[in-house]
PDB file of N, CA and C in Angstrom:
ATOM      1  N   UNK Z   7       9.144   9.601   3.541  1.00 53.00           N
ATOM      2  CA  UNK Z   7       9.360   8.984   4.358  1.00 53.00           C
ATOM      3  C   UNK Z   7       7.609   8.975   5.106  1.00 53.00           C
ATOM      4  N   UNK Z   8       6.672   8.148   5.344  1.00 63.00           N
ATOM      5  CA  UNK Z   8       5.531   8.030   5.707  1.00 63.00           C
ATOM      6  C   UNK Z   8       5.648   8.075   6.926  1.00 63.00           C
ATOM      7  N   UNK Z   9       5.594   8.542   8.209  1.00 66.00           N
ATOM      8  CA  UNK Z   9       5.675   8.152  10.279  1.00 66.00           C
ATOM      9  C   UNK Z   9       4.217   7.624  10.237  1.00 66.00           C
ATOM     10  N   UNK Z  10       5.075   6.663  11.287  1.00 73.00           N
ATOM     11  CA  UNK Z  10       3.284   5.828  11.730  1.00 73.00           C
ATOM     12  C   UNK Z  10       3.366   4.839  11.229  1.00 73.00           C
ATOM     13  N   UNK Z  11       3.955   4.271  10.272  1.00 80.00           N
ATOM     14  CA  UNK Z  11       3.599   3.115   9.366  1.00 80.00           C
ATOM     15  C   UNK Z  11       3.986   2.008   9.981  1.00 80.00           C
ATOM     16  N   UNK Z  12       2.650   1.017   9.771  1.00 88.00           N
ATOM     17  CA  UNK Z  12       2.882  -0.254  10.807  1.00 88.00           C
ATOM     18  C   UNK Z  12       2.715  -1.403   9.669  1.00 88.00           C
ATOM     19  N   UNK Z  13       3.226  -2.100   9.452  1.00 88.00           N
ATOM     20  CA  UNK Z  13       3.222  -3.758   8.253  1.00 88.00           C
ATOM     21  C   UNK Z  13       1.595  -3.767   8.295  1.00 88.00           C
ATOM     22  N   UNK Z  14       0.984  -3.991   9.544  1.00 93.00           N
ATOM     23  CA  UNK Z  14      -0.225  -4.087   8.887  1.00 93.00           C
ATOM     24  C   UNK Z  14      -0.904  -2.711   8.510  1.00 93.00           C
ATOM     25  N   UNK Z  15      -0.020  -1.962   7.762  1.00 93.00           N
ATOM     26  CA  UNK Z  15      -0.987  -1.254   7.255  1.00 93.00           C
ATOM     27  C   UNK Z  15      -0.093  -1.006   5.493  1.00 93.00           C
ATOM     28  N   UNK Z  16       1.048  -1.602   5.439  1.00 91.00           N
ATOM     29  CA  UNK Z  16       1.396  -2.215   3.838  1.00 91.00           C
ATOM     30  C   UNK Z  16       0.351  -3.624   4.083  1.00 91.00           C
ATOM     31  N   UNK Z  17       0.488  -4.414   4.606  1.00 94.00           N
ATOM     32  CA  UNK Z  17       0.273  -5.837   4.097  1.00 94.00           C
ATOM     33  C   UNK Z  17      -1.883  -5.336   3.609  1.00 94.00           C
ATOM     34  N   UNK Z  18      -2.188  -4.561   4.629  1.00 97.00           N
ATOM     35  CA  UNK Z  18      -3.557  -4.258   3.991  1.00 97.00           C
ATOM     36  C   UNK Z  18      -3.385  -2.900   3.046  1.00 97.00           C
ATOM     37  N   UNK Z  19      -2.546  -2.083   2.436  1.00 97.00           N
ATOM     38  CA  UNK Z  19      -2.718  -2.485   1.096  1.00 97.00           C
ATOM     39  C   UNK Z  19      -2.070  -2.990   0.353  1.00 97.00           C
ATOM     40  N   UNK Z  20      -1.430  -3.502   0.450  1.00 96.00           N
ATOM     41  CA  UNK Z  20      -1.410  -5.059  -0.576  1.00 96.00           C
ATOM     42  C   UNK Z  20      -2.496  -5.518  -1.219  1.00 96.00           C
ATOM     43  N   UNK Z  21      -2.986  -6.243   0.091  1.00 97.00           N
ATOM     44  CA  UNK Z  21      -4.256  -6.809   0.211  1.00 97.00           C
ATOM     45  C   UNK Z  21      -5.935  -6.359  -0.829  1.00 97.00           C
ATOM     46  N   UNK Z  22      -5.933  -5.136  -0.303  1.00 98.00           N
ATOM     47  CA  UNK Z  22      -6.598  -3.678  -1.394  1.00 98.00           C
ATOM     48  C   UNK Z  22      -6.234  -4.327  -2.569  1.00 98.00           C
ATOM     49  N   UNK Z  23      -5.366  -3.682  -2.968  1.00 98.00           N
ATOM     50  CA  UNK Z  23      -4.689  -4.200  -4.459  1.00 98.00           C
ATOM     51  C   UNK Z  23      -4.669  -5.169  -5.144  1.00 98.00           C
ATOM     52  N   UNK Z  24      -4.767  -6.326  -4.313  1.00 96.00           N
ATOM     53  CA  UNK Z  24      -4.564  -7.558  -4.998  1.00 96.00           C
ATOM     54  C   UNK Z  24      -3.544  -7.710  -4.402  1.00 96.00           C
ATOM     55  N   UNK Z  25      -2.294  -7.336  -4.719  1.00 94.00           N
ATOM     56  CA  UNK Z  25      -1.259  -7.965  -4.882  1.00 94.00           C
ATOM     57  C   UNK Z  25      -0.491  -9.149  -4.418  1.00 94.00           C
ATOM     58  N   UNK Z  26      -0.221 -10.147  -4.899  1.00 88.00           N
ATOM     59  CA  UNK Z  26      -0.586 -11.510  -3.830  1.00 88.00           C
ATOM     60  C   UNK Z  26       1.109 -11.944  -3.525  1.00 88.00           C
ATOM     61  N   UNK Z  27       2.165 -11.577  -4.629  1.00 85.00           N
ATOM     62  CA  UNK Z  27       3.600 -11.521  -5.122  1.00 85.00           C
ATOM     63  C   UNK Z  27       4.362 -10.394  -5.505  1.00 85.00           C
ATOM     64  N   UNK Z  28       6.173 -10.250  -4.749  1.00 83.00           N
ATOM     65  CA  UNK Z  28       6.657  -9.343  -5.459  1.00 83.00           C
ATOM     66  C   UNK Z  28       5.924  -8.880  -6.943  1.00 83.00           C
ATOM     67  N   UNK Z  29       6.072  -7.559  -7.304  1.00 87.00           N
ATOM     68  CA  UNK Z  29       5.731  -7.128  -8.498  1.00 87.00           C
ATOM     69  C   UNK Z  29       6.514  -5.963  -8.712  1.00 87.00           C
ATOM     70  N   UNK Z  30       6.012  -5.632  -9.898  1.00 88.00           N
ATOM     71  CA  UNK Z  30       6.832  -4.345 -10.787  1.00 88.00           C
ATOM     72  C   UNK Z  30       5.443  -3.292 -10.544  1.00 88.00           C
ATOM     73  N   UNK Z  31       6.538  -1.921 -10.876  1.00 90.00           N
ATOM     74  CA  UNK Z  31       5.516  -0.838 -10.561  1.00 90.00           C
ATOM     75  C   UNK Z  31       4.568  -1.071 -11.856  1.00 90.00           C
ATOM     76  N   UNK Z  32       4.159  -1.176 -13.409  1.00 92.00           N
ATOM     77  CA  UNK Z  32       3.961  -1.669 -14.175  1.00 92.00           C
ATOM     78  C   UNK Z  32       2.523  -2.391 -14.192  1.00 92.00           C
ATOM     79  N   UNK Z  33       3.192  -3.468 -12.936  1.00 94.00           N
ATOM     80  CA  UNK Z  33       1.842  -4.139 -12.756  1.00 94.00           C
ATOM     81  C   UNK Z  33       1.067  -3.841 -11.922  1.00 94.00           C
ATOM     82  N   UNK Z  34       2.094  -3.381 -10.449  1.00 96.00           N
ATOM     83  CA  UNK Z  34       1.005  -2.712  -9.238  1.00 96.00           C
ATOM     84  C   UNK Z  34       0.008  -1.095 -10.016  1.00 96.00           C
ATOM     85  N   UNK Z  35       0.775  -0.614 -11.274  1.00 97.00           N
ATOM     86  CA  UNK Z  35      -0.420   0.817 -11.876  1.00 97.00           C
ATOM     87  C   UNK Z  35      -1.800  -0.016 -12.476  1.00 97.00           C
ATOM     88  N   UNK Z  36      -1.387  -1.299 -13.219  1.00 97.00           N
ATOM     89  CA  UNK Z  36      -2.293  -1.869 -13.700  1.00 97.00           C
ATOM     90  C   UNK Z  36      -3.571  -2.603 -12.985  1.00 97.00           C
ATOM     91  N   UNK Z  37      -3.038  -2.936 -12.042  1.00 97.00           N
ATOM     92  CA  UNK Z  37      -4.159  -3.568 -11.093  1.00 97.00           C
ATOM     93  C   UNK Z  37      -4.915  -2.199 -10.105  1.00 97.00           C
ATOM     94  N   UNK Z  38      -4.100  -1.227 -10.060  1.00 98.00           N
ATOM     95  CA  UNK Z  38      -4.776   0.551  -9.226  1.00 98.00           C
ATOM     96  C   UNK Z  38      -5.648   0.515 -10.330  1.00 98.00           C
ATOM     97  N   UNK Z  39      -4.995   0.761 -11.582  1.00 98.00           N
ATOM     98  CA  UNK Z  39      -6.040   1.260 -12.655  1.00 98.00           C
ATOM     99  C   UNK Z  39      -7.684   0.101 -13.150  1.00 98.00           C
ATOM    100  N   UNK Z  40      -7.512  -0.699 -13.172  1.00 97.00           N
ATOM    101  CA  UNK Z  40      -8.654  -2.024 -12.721  1.00 97.00           C
ATOM    102  C   UNK Z  40      -9.150  -2.267 -11.992  1.00 97.00           C
ATOM    103  N   UNK Z  41      -8.887  -1.763 -10.933  1.00 98.00           N
ATOM    104  CA  UNK Z  41      -9.680  -1.306  -8.758  1.00 98.00           C
ATOM    105  C   UNK Z  41     -10.276  -0.265  -9.816  1.00 98.00           C
ATOM    106  N   UNK Z  42      -9.619   0.966  -9.661  1.00 97.00           N
ATOM    107  CA  UNK Z  42      -9.761   2.443  -9.920  1.00 97.00           C
ATOM    108  C   UNK Z  42     -10.891   2.896 -11.259  1.00 97.00           C
ATOM    109  N   UNK Z  43     -11.082   1.590 -12.062  1.00 96.00           N
ATOM    110  CA  UNK Z  43     -12.443   1.413 -13.065  1.00 96.00           C
ATOM    111  C   UNK Z  43     -13.451   1.278 -12.177  1.00 96.00           C
ATOM    112  N   UNK Z  44     -13.393  -0.049 -11.603  1.00 96.00           N
ATOM    113  CA  UNK Z  44     -14.983  -0.736 -11.425  1.00 96.00           C
ATOM    114  C   UNK Z  44     -15.379  -0.033  -9.845  1.00 96.00           C
ATOM    115  N   UNK Z  45     -14.635   0.436  -8.876  1.00 97.00           N
ATOM    116  CA  UNK Z  45     -15.293   1.510  -8.052  1.00 97.00           C
ATOM    117  C   UNK Z  45     -15.469   3.031  -7.991  1.00 97.00           C
ATOM    118  N   UNK Z  46     -14.914   3.596  -9.094  1.00 97.00           N
ATOM    119  CA  UNK Z  46     -15.072   5.131  -9.249  1.00 97.00           C
ATOM    120  C   UNK Z  46     -16.040   5.645  -8.722  1.00 97.00           C
ATOM    121  N   UNK Z  47     -16.513   6.609  -8.320  1.00 96.00           N
ATOM    122  CA  UNK Z  47     -18.039   6.916  -7.434  1.00 96.00           C
ATOM    123  C   UNK Z  47     -18.265   6.876  -9.309  1.00 96.00           C
ATOM    124  N   UNK Z  48     -18.165   7.616 -10.338  1.00 96.00           N
ATOM    125  CA  UNK Z  48     -19.396   8.111 -11.312  1.00 96.00           C
ATOM    126  C   UNK Z  48     -19.701   6.515 -11.907  1.00 96.00           C
ATOM    127  N   UNK Z  49     -18.971   5.604 -11.839  1.00 94.00           N
ATOM    128  CA  UNK Z  49     -19.438   3.893 -12.213  1.00 94.00           C
ATOM    129  C   UNK Z  49     -20.907   3.628 -11.630  1.00 94.00           C
ATOM    130  N   UNK Z  50     -20.929   2.549 -12.798  1.00 92.00           N
ATOM    131  CA  UNK Z  50     -22.759   2.626 -12.009  1.00 92.00           C
ATOM    132  C   UNK Z  50     -22.883   1.345 -10.993  1.00 92.00           C
ATOM    133  N   UNK Z  51     -21.895   0.886 -10.361  1.00 89.00           N
ATOM    134  CA  UNK Z  51     -21.452   0.162  -9.378  1.00 89.00           C
ATOM    135  C   UNK Z  51     -20.116   0.866  -8.349  1.00 89.00           C
ATOM    136  N   UNK Z  52     -20.306   1.576  -8.364  1.00 95.00           N
ATOM    137  CA  UNK Z  52     -19.035   2.594  -7.581  1.00 95.00           C
ATOM    138  C   UNK Z  52     -19.723   3.275  -5.757  1.00 95.00           C
ATOM    139  N   UNK Z  53     -18.422   3.322  -5.717  1.00 97.00           N
ATOM    140  CA  UNK Z  53     -18.044   2.883  -4.114  1.00 97.00           C
ATOM    141  C   UNK Z  53     -16.849   4.280  -3.698  1.00 97.00           C
ATOM    142  N   UNK Z  54     -17.057   4.961  -3.201  1.00 97.00           N
ATOM    143  CA  UNK Z  54     -16.224   6.316  -3.278  1.00 97.00           C
ATOM    144  C   UNK Z  54     -15.397   6.073  -1.439  1.00 97.00           C
ATOM    145  N   UNK Z  55     -16.451   5.391  -0.442  1.00 98.00           N
ATOM    146  CA  UNK Z  55     -15.026   4.904   0.038  1.00 98.00           C
ATOM    147  C   UNK Z  55     -13.798   3.612  -0.131  1.00 98.00           C
ATOM    148  N   UNK Z  56     -14.428   3.147  -1.279  1.00 98.00           N
ATOM    149  CA  UNK Z  56     -14.152   1.945  -1.789  1.00 98.00           C
ATOM    150  C   UNK Z  56     -12.226   2.040  -3.003  1.00 98.00           C
ATOM    151  N   UNK Z  57     -12.836   3.251  -3.469  1.00 98.00           N
ATOM    152  CA  UNK Z  57     -12.173   4.335  -4.480  1.00 98.00           C
ATOM    153  C   UNK Z  57     -10.988   4.936  -3.494  1.00 98.00           C
ATOM    154  N   UNK Z  58     -11.167   5.376  -2.420  1.00 98.00           N
ATOM    155  CA  UNK Z  58     -10.652   6.144  -1.575  1.00 98.00           C
ATOM    156  C   UNK Z  58      -9.509   5.134  -1.110  1.00 98.00           C
ATOM    157  N   UNK Z  59     -10.019   4.139  -0.946  1.00 98.00           N
ATOM    158  CA  UNK Z  59      -9.207   3.206   0.139  1.00 98.00           C
ATOM    159  C   UNK Z  59      -8.214   2.572  -1.130  1.00 98.00           C
ATOM    160  N   UNK Z  60      -8.717   2.166  -2.224  1.00 98.00           N
ATOM    161  CA  UNK Z  60      -7.756   1.857  -3.726  1.00 98.00           C
ATOM    162  C   UNK Z  60      -6.805   3.097  -3.451  1.00 98.00           C
ATOM    163  N   UNK Z  61      -6.890   4.340  -3.417  1.00 98.00           N
ATOM    164  CA  UNK Z  61      -5.868   5.039  -3.790  1.00 98.00           C
ATOM    165  C   UNK Z  61      -4.892   5.469  -2.415  1.00 98.00           C
ATOM    166  N   UNK Z  62      -5.533   5.327  -1.435  1.00 97.00           N
ATOM    167  CA  UNK Z  62      -4.270   5.306  -0.134  1.00 97.00           C
ATOM    168  C   UNK Z  62      -3.833   3.897  -0.044  1.00 97.00           C
ATOM    169  N   UNK Z  63      -4.271   3.172  -0.775  1.00 98.00           N
ATOM    170  CA  UNK Z  63      -3.291   1.938  -0.754  1.00 98.00           C
ATOM    171  C   UNK Z  63      -1.979   2.168  -1.713  1.00 98.00           C
ATOM    172  N   UNK Z  64      -2.771   2.691  -3.164  1.00 98.00           N
ATOM    173  CA  UNK Z  64      -2.041   2.530  -4.147  1.00 98.00           C
ATOM    174  C   UNK Z  64      -0.921   3.203  -3.961  1.00 98.00           C
ATOM    175  N   UNK Z  65      -1.171   5.326  -3.367  1.00 96.00           N
ATOM    176  CA  UNK Z  65       0.243   5.682  -2.887  1.00 96.00           C
ATOM    177  C   UNK Z  65       0.840   5.202  -2.407  1.00 96.00           C
ATOM    178  N   UNK Z  66       0.540   4.251  -0.620  1.00 94.00           N
ATOM    179  CA  UNK Z  66       1.475   3.793  -0.116  1.00 94.00           C
ATOM    180  C   UNK Z  66       2.181   2.961  -0.482  1.00 94.00           C
ATOM    181  N   UNK Z  67       2.244   2.087  -0.728  1.00 93.00           N
ATOM    182  CA  UNK Z  67       2.990   0.425  -1.984  1.00 93.00           C
ATOM    183  C   UNK Z  67       3.475   1.119  -2.910  1.00 93.00           C
ATOM    184  N   UNK Z  68       2.829   2.576  -3.782  1.00 92.00           N
ATOM    185  CA  UNK Z  68       3.399   2.931  -4.912  1.00 92.00           C
ATOM    186  C   UNK Z  68       5.351   3.543  -4.038  1.00 92.00           C
ATOM    187  N   UNK Z  69       5.037   4.792  -2.975  1.00 89.00           N
ATOM    188  CA  UNK Z  69       5.753   5.308  -2.054  1.00 89.00           C
ATOM    189  C   UNK Z  69       6.856   4.287  -1.306  1.00 89.00           C
ATOM    190  N   UNK Z  70       6.375   3.328  -0.678  1.00 85.00           N
ATOM    191  CA  UNK Z  70       7.586   2.095  -0.222  1.00 85.00           C
ATOM    192  C   UNK Z  70       8.024   1.525  -1.670  1.00 85.00           C
ATOM    193  N   UNK Z  71       7.746   1.585  -2.728  1.00 85.00           N
ATOM    194  CA  UNK Z  71       8.590   1.078  -3.948  1.00 85.00           C
ATOM    195  C   UNK Z  71       9.354   2.043  -4.343  1.00 85.00           C
ATOM    196  N   UNK Z  72       9.173   3.315  -4.594  1.00 81.00           N
ATOM    197  CA  UNK Z  72       9.712   3.935  -5.543  1.00 81.00           C
ATOM    198  C   UNK Z  72      11.574   4.086  -4.275  1.00 81.00           C
ATOM    199  N   UNK Z  73      10.789   4.206  -2.556  1.00 76.00           N
ATOM    200  CA  UNK Z  73      11.826   4.305  -1.722  1.00 76.00           C
ATOM    201  C   UNK Z  73      12.709   3.400  -1.119  1.00 76.00           C
ATOM    202  N   UNK Z  74      12.340   2.439  -1.483  1.00 69.00           N
ATOM    203  CA  UNK Z  74      13.029   1.062  -1.076  1.00 69.00           C
ATOM    204  C   UNK Z  74      12.744   0.130  -1.752  1.00 69.00           C
ATOM    205  N   UNK Z  75      13.965  -1.203  -1.583  1.00 61.00           N
ATOM    206  CA  UNK Z  75      13.590  -2.357  -2.238  1.00 61.00           C
ATOM    207  C   UNK Z  75      12.171  -2.372  -2.013  1.00 61.00           C
ATOM    208  N   UNK Z  76      11.640  -3.396  -2.657  1.00 56.00           N
ATOM    209  CA  UNK Z  76      10.467  -3.760  -2.982  1.00 56.00           C
ATOM    210  C   UNK Z  76       9.900  -5.555  -2.971  1.00 56.00           C
ATOM    211  N   UNK Z  77      10.591  -6.513  -1.106  1.00 62.00           N
ATOM    212  CA  UNK Z  77       9.927  -7.534  -0.796  1.00 62.00           C
ATOM    213  C   UNK Z  77       9.030  -6.983  -0.267  1.00 62.00           C
ATOM    214  N   UNK Z  78       8.160  -7.887  -0.475  1.00 66.00           N
ATOM    215  CA  UNK Z  78       7.121  -7.805   0.819  1.00 66.00           C
ATOM    216  C   UNK Z  78       6.980  -8.277   1.495  1.00 66.00           C
ATOM    217  N   UNK Z  79       8.285  -8.989   2.106  1.00 70.00           N
ATOM    218  CA  UNK Z  79       7.402  -9.729   3.359  1.00 70.00           C
ATOM    219  C   UNK Z  79       7.772  -8.865   4.756  1.00 70.00           C
ATOM    220  N   UNK Z  80       7.700  -9.050   5.803  1.00 79.00           N
ATOM    221  CA  UNK Z  80       7.526  -8.573   7.585  1.00 79.00           C
ATOM    222  C   UNK Z  80       8.978  -8.451   7.818  1.00 79.00           C
ATOM    223  N   UNK Z  81       9.757  -8.925   7.686  1.00 78.00           N
ATOM    224  CA  UNK Z  81      11.461  -8.609   7.732  1.00 78.00           C
ATOM    225  C   UNK Z  81      11.908  -8.182   6.858  1.00 78.00           C
ATOM    226  N   UNK Z  82      11.751  -7.577   5.251  1.00 74.00           N
ATOM    227  CA  UNK Z  82      12.311  -6.967   4.978  1.00 74.00           C
ATOM    228  C   UNK Z  82      11.333  -5.578   5.185  1.00 74.00           C
ATOM    229  N   UNK Z  83      10.269  -5.265   5.781  1.00 74.00           N
ATOM    230  CA  UNK Z  83       9.604  -3.969   5.613  1.00 74.00           C
ATOM    231  C   UNK Z  83      10.400  -3.325   6.933  1.00 74.00           C
ATOM    232  N   UNK Z  84      10.148  -4.336   8.393  1.00 76.00           N
ATOM    233  CA  UNK Z  84      10.762  -3.910   9.130  1.00 76.00           C
ATOM    234  C   UNK Z  84      12.413  -3.116   8.778  1.00 76.00           C
ATOM    235  N   UNK Z  85      13.414  -3.843   8.055  1.00 75.00           N
ATOM    236  CA  UNK Z  85      14.257  -3.584   8.072  1.00 75.00           C
ATOM    237  C   UNK Z  85      14.791  -2.407   7.233  1.00 75.00           C
ATOM    238  N   UNK Z  86      13.609  -2.315   6.367  1.00 69.00           N
ATOM    239  CA  UNK Z  86      14.307  -0.657   5.818  1.00 69.00           C
ATOM    240  C   UNK Z  86      12.579   0.414   6.000  1.00 69.00           C
ATOM    241  N   UNK Z  87      12.050  -0.173   7.008  1.00 67.00           N
ATOM    242  CA  UNK Z  87      11.342   1.084   7.731  1.00 67.00           C
ATOM    243  C   UNK Z  87      11.451   0.750   9.076  1.00 67.00           C
ATOM    244  N   UNK Z  88      12.019   0.822  10.210  1.00 66.00           N
ATOM    245  CA  UNK Z  88      12.795   0.395  11.097  1.00 66.00           C
ATOM    246  C   UNK Z  88      11.641   0.932  12.404  1.00 66.00           C
ATOM    247  N   UNK Z  89      11.201   2.325  11.424  1.00 64.00           N
ATOM    248  CA  UNK Z  89      10.917   3.835  12.871  1.00 64.00           C
ATOM    249  C   UNK Z  89       8.950   3.081  12.598  1.00 64.00           C
ATOM    250  N   UNK Z  90       8.555   2.600  13.537  1.00 62.00           N
ATOM    251  CA  UNK Z  90       6.959   2.102  13.455  1.00 62.00           C
ATOM    252  C   UNK Z  90       6.357   2.742  14.574  1.00 62.00           C
ATOM    253  N   UNK Z  91       5.449   3.015  14.731  1.00 58.00           N
ATOM    254  CA  UNK Z  91       4.298   3.259  15.380  1.00 58.00           C
ATOM    255  C   UNK Z  91       5.011   2.872  16.906  1.00 58.00           C
ATOM    256  N   UNK Z  92       4.615   2.146  17.459  1.00 57.00           N
ATOM    257  CA  UNK Z  92       4.698   0.999  18.447  1.00 57.00           C
ATOM    258  C   UNK Z  92       6.178   1.499  18.842  1.00 57.00           C
ATOM    259  N   UNK Z  93       7.502   1.716  18.037  1.00 54.00           N
ATOM    260  CA  UNK Z  93       9.161   2.074  18.249  1.00 54.00           C
ATOM    261  C   UNK Z  93       9.017   3.430  18.545  1.00 54.00           C
ATOM    262  N   UNK Z  94       8.130   4.112  18.136  1.00 48.00           N
ATOM    263  CA  UNK Z  94       8.289   5.727  18.167  1.00 48.00           C
ATOM    264  C   UNK Z  94       7.325   5.931  19.558  1.00 48.00           C
ATOM    265  N   UNK Z  95       6.211   5.149  20.190  1.00 52.00           N
ATOM    266  CA  UNK Z  95       5.448   5.484  21.058  1.00 52.00           C
ATOM    267  C   UNK Z  95       6.774   4.906  22.514  1.00 52.00           C
ATOM    268  N   UNK Z  96       7.977   4.247  22.183  1.00 53.00           N
ATOM    269  CA  UNK Z  96       8.431   3.572  23.252  1.00 53.00           C
ATOM    270  C   UNK Z  96       9.782   4.229  23.347  1.00 53.00           C
ATOM    271  N   UNK Z  97       9.994   4.707  22.665  1.00 50.00           N
ATOM    272  CA  UNK Z  97      10.884   5.846  22.539  1.00 50.00           C
ATOM    273  C   UNK Z  97      12.542   5.180  21.581  1.00 50.00           C
ATOM    274  N   UNK Z  98      12.018   4.309  21.030  1.00 48.00           N
ATOM    275  CA  UNK Z  98      13.262   4.143  20.771  1.00 48.00           C
ATOM    276  C   UNK Z  98      13.612   5.135  19.158  1.00 48.00           C
TER     277      UNK Z  98
END
């Protein structure tokens, strides 16, 4: 489990990877590979920061999909991951 994860972090990861609807691991991996190739630091138009953002986003979504059912709406996220930073800070 990733401590302190907020839905906004998860939503940003989905946006970074271009996930617009419920998907499977195979499709997620294809999206990741395409973006990794495009932004790899050794590529002609490579971008190290963007490449790292893509890697981090992929790891976050992949862990979520491996450990939880993978509906991508906020209600399902909060149901399956009830311990957000704000809950922890409030002593919940």
